[in-house]
Coordinates of C-alpha atoms in Angstrom, one line a residue:
M1 CA -26.3 56.9 44.1
V2 CA -23.7 55.0 46.2
T3 CA -25.0 51.7 47.5
W4 CA -23.7 49.0 49.8
Y5 CA -22.5 46.9 46.8
F6 CA -20.4 49.8 45.7
W7 CA -18.4 49.6 49.0
I8 CA -18.2 45.8 48.6
G9 CA -16.9 46.3 45.1
L10 CA -14.3 48.8 46.4
I11 CA -13.1 46.3 49.0
A12 CA -12.9 43.6 46.4
A13 CA -11.0 46.0 44.1
L14 CA -8.5 46.7 46.9
C15 CA -8.0 43.0 47.5
I16 CA -7.5 42.2 43.8
S17 CA -5.2 45.2 43.4
I18 CA -2.8 44.2 46.2
Y19 CA -2.6 40.5 45.8
C20 CA 0.4 40.7 43.5
L21 CA 2.2 43.5 45.4
P22 CA 4.3 41.1 47.7
Q23 CA 5.5 39.3 44.5
L24 CA 6.3 42.6 42.8
I25 CA 8.3 43.8 45.8
Y26 CA 10.3 40.6 45.9
V27 CA 11.0 40.7 42.2
I28 CA 12.1 44.4 42.3
K29 CA 14.4 43.7 45.3
T30 CA 16.0 40.5 43.9
K31 CA 15.4 40.8 40.2
N32 CA 14.5 37.1 40.3
T33 CA 11.4 35.9 38.5
C34 CA 12.1 32.2 38.5
G35 CA 8.9 31.2 40.4
I36 CA 6.6 33.0 38.0
S37 CA 5.1 31.4 34.9
I38 CA 5.1 33.5 31.7
W39 CA 1.8 32.0 30.7
M40 CA 0.2 33.0 34.1
L41 CA 1.4 36.5 33.5
I42 CA 0.1 36.6 29.9
L43 CA -3.4 35.2 30.9
M44 CA -3.5 37.6 33.9
L45 CA -2.7 40.6 31.7
A46 CA -5.2 39.5 29.0
G47 CA -8.0 39.2 31.7
D48 CA -7.1 42.6 33.2
I49 CA -7.1 44.3 29.7
F50 CA -10.6 42.9 29.0
F51 CA -11.9 43.9 32.4
V52 CA -10.6 47.5 31.9
I53 CA -12.2 47.6 28.5
Q54 CA -15.5 46.4 30.1
A55 CA -15.3 49.0 32.9
I56 CA -14.7 51.8 30.4
G57 CA -17.7 50.5 28.3
M58 CA -19.9 50.4 31.4
W59 CA -18.9 53.9 32.4
A60 CA -19.5 55.3 28.9
D61 CA -22.9 53.5 28.4
P62 CA -25.7 56.0 28.9
G63 CA -28.2 53.2 29.3
Y64 CA -26.3 51.6 32.2
E65 CA -28.0 52.7 35.4
D66 CA -25.1 52.7 37.9
N67 CA -22.3 54.0 35.7
I68 CA -19.9 55.0 38.4
S69 CA -20.9 52.7 41.2
G70 CA -20.6 49.6 38.9
A71 CA -17.7 50.6 36.8
L72 CA -15.3 52.3 39.2
P73 CA -14.4 49.3 41.4
L74 CA -13.9 47.2 38.3
L75 CA -11.7 49.9 36.6
L76 CA -9.6 50.6 39.7
A77 CA -9.0 46.9 40.6
N78 CA -8.0 45.8 37.1
G79 CA -6.2 49.0 36.2
I80 CA -3.9 48.6 39.2
A81 CA -3.6 44.9 38.6
L82 CA -2.7 45.6 35.0
I83 CA 0.1 48.0 36.0
V84 CA 1.5 45.5 38.5
G85 CA 1.2 42.6 36.0
L86 CA 3.0 44.7 33.3
I87 CA 5.9 45.4 35.6
L88 CA 6.2 41.7 36.5
F89 CA 6.0 40.8 32.8
V90 CA 8.9 43.1 32.0
F91 CA 11.0 41.6 34.7
K92 CA 10.1 38.1 33.5
V93 CA 10.9 38.8 29.9
R94 CA 14.2 40.4 31.0
S95 CA 15.1 37.3 32.9
M96 CA 14.3 35.1 29.9
H97 CA 16.5 37.3 27.8
Y98 CA 19.4 36.9 30.1
A99 CA 18.9 33.1 30.1
R100 CA 19.2 33.2 26.3
I101 CA 22.3 35.4 26.4
F102 CA 24.1 32.8 28.6
K103 CA 22.8 30.0 26.4
T104 CA 21.1 28.2 29.2
T105 CA 17.6 27.1 30.1
E106 CA 15.5 29.4 32.4
K107 CA 15.5 26.6 35.0
Q108 CA 19.3 26.5 35.1
F109 CA 19.4 30.3 35.1
C110 CA 17.2 30.3 38.2
E111 CA 19.1 27.7 40.0
N112 CA 22.4 29.5 39.6
Y113 CA 20.9 33.0 39.7
E114 CA 23.5 34.6 42.0
D115 CA 26.4 33.5 39.7
Y116 CA 24.6 34.8 36.7
R117 CA 23.8 38.1 38.5
T118 CA 27.5 38.8 38.9
K119 CA 28.1 38.0 35.2
I120 CA 25.3 40.3 34.2
R121 CA 26.9 43.1 36.2
M122 CA 30.2 42.4 34.5
L123 CA 28.5 42.5 31.1
K124 CA 26.9 45.8 31.9
A125 CA 30.2 47.3 33.1
E126 CA 32.0 46.1 29.9
K127 CA 29.3 47.6 27.8
K128 CA 29.5 50.9 29.6
S129 CA 33.3 51.0 29.3
A130 CA 33.1 50.2 25.6
A131 CA 30.7 53.1 25.1
V132 CA 33.0 55.4 27.0
K133 CA 36.0 54.3 24.9
S134 CA 34.0 54.8 21.7
R135 CA 32.9 58.2 22.8
N136 CA 36.5 59.2 23.7
R137 CA 37.7 57.8 20.3
K138 CA 35.2 60.0 18.5
K139 CA 36.3 63.1 20.5
I140 CA 39.9 62.4 19.4
E141 CA 39.0 62.0 15.8
Y142 CA 37.0 65.3 15.8
S143 CA 39.8 67.2 17.5
E144 CA 42.3 65.9 14.9
I145 CA 40.0 66.9 12.0
Y146 CA 39.6 70.4 13.6
R147 CA 43.3 70.7 14.1
Y148 CA 44.0 69.7 10.5
K149 CA 41.5 72.2 9.2
R150 CA 43.1 75.0 11.2
T151 CA 46.5 74.3 9.9
E152 CA 45.3 74.4 6.3
V153 CA 44.2 78.0 6.5

């Protein structure tokens, strides 16, 4: 039976689910995670994981009276928050990785982010061109081997 506290739970789930969306949109647009603490993300993800496990346990427990009305808001809110948190975590780890590549602290990386962003693009372009050159080199080697085998016969 759906009660009034089920609807309160759904409203709370909606609020909890969307509180990180503005940050996520900003990070996706700018690729800049300098204002986000890695420890905040880790603790948020841990809490969301535990809440999702709790909601699944509540839903599966036959002795729990309000299986769906109690567990669904909890599962929805923390499931969505977990996905958003994971995306933010991936962007944060990526930002920390680039700071290590350029042998700088994350704070310096954040302060000069636009300069490093152009360097990252250049690194990716160099990597891509090196892969294309390698692929072309292999094609030439294979064609020479094939030509050599045909002349033997």
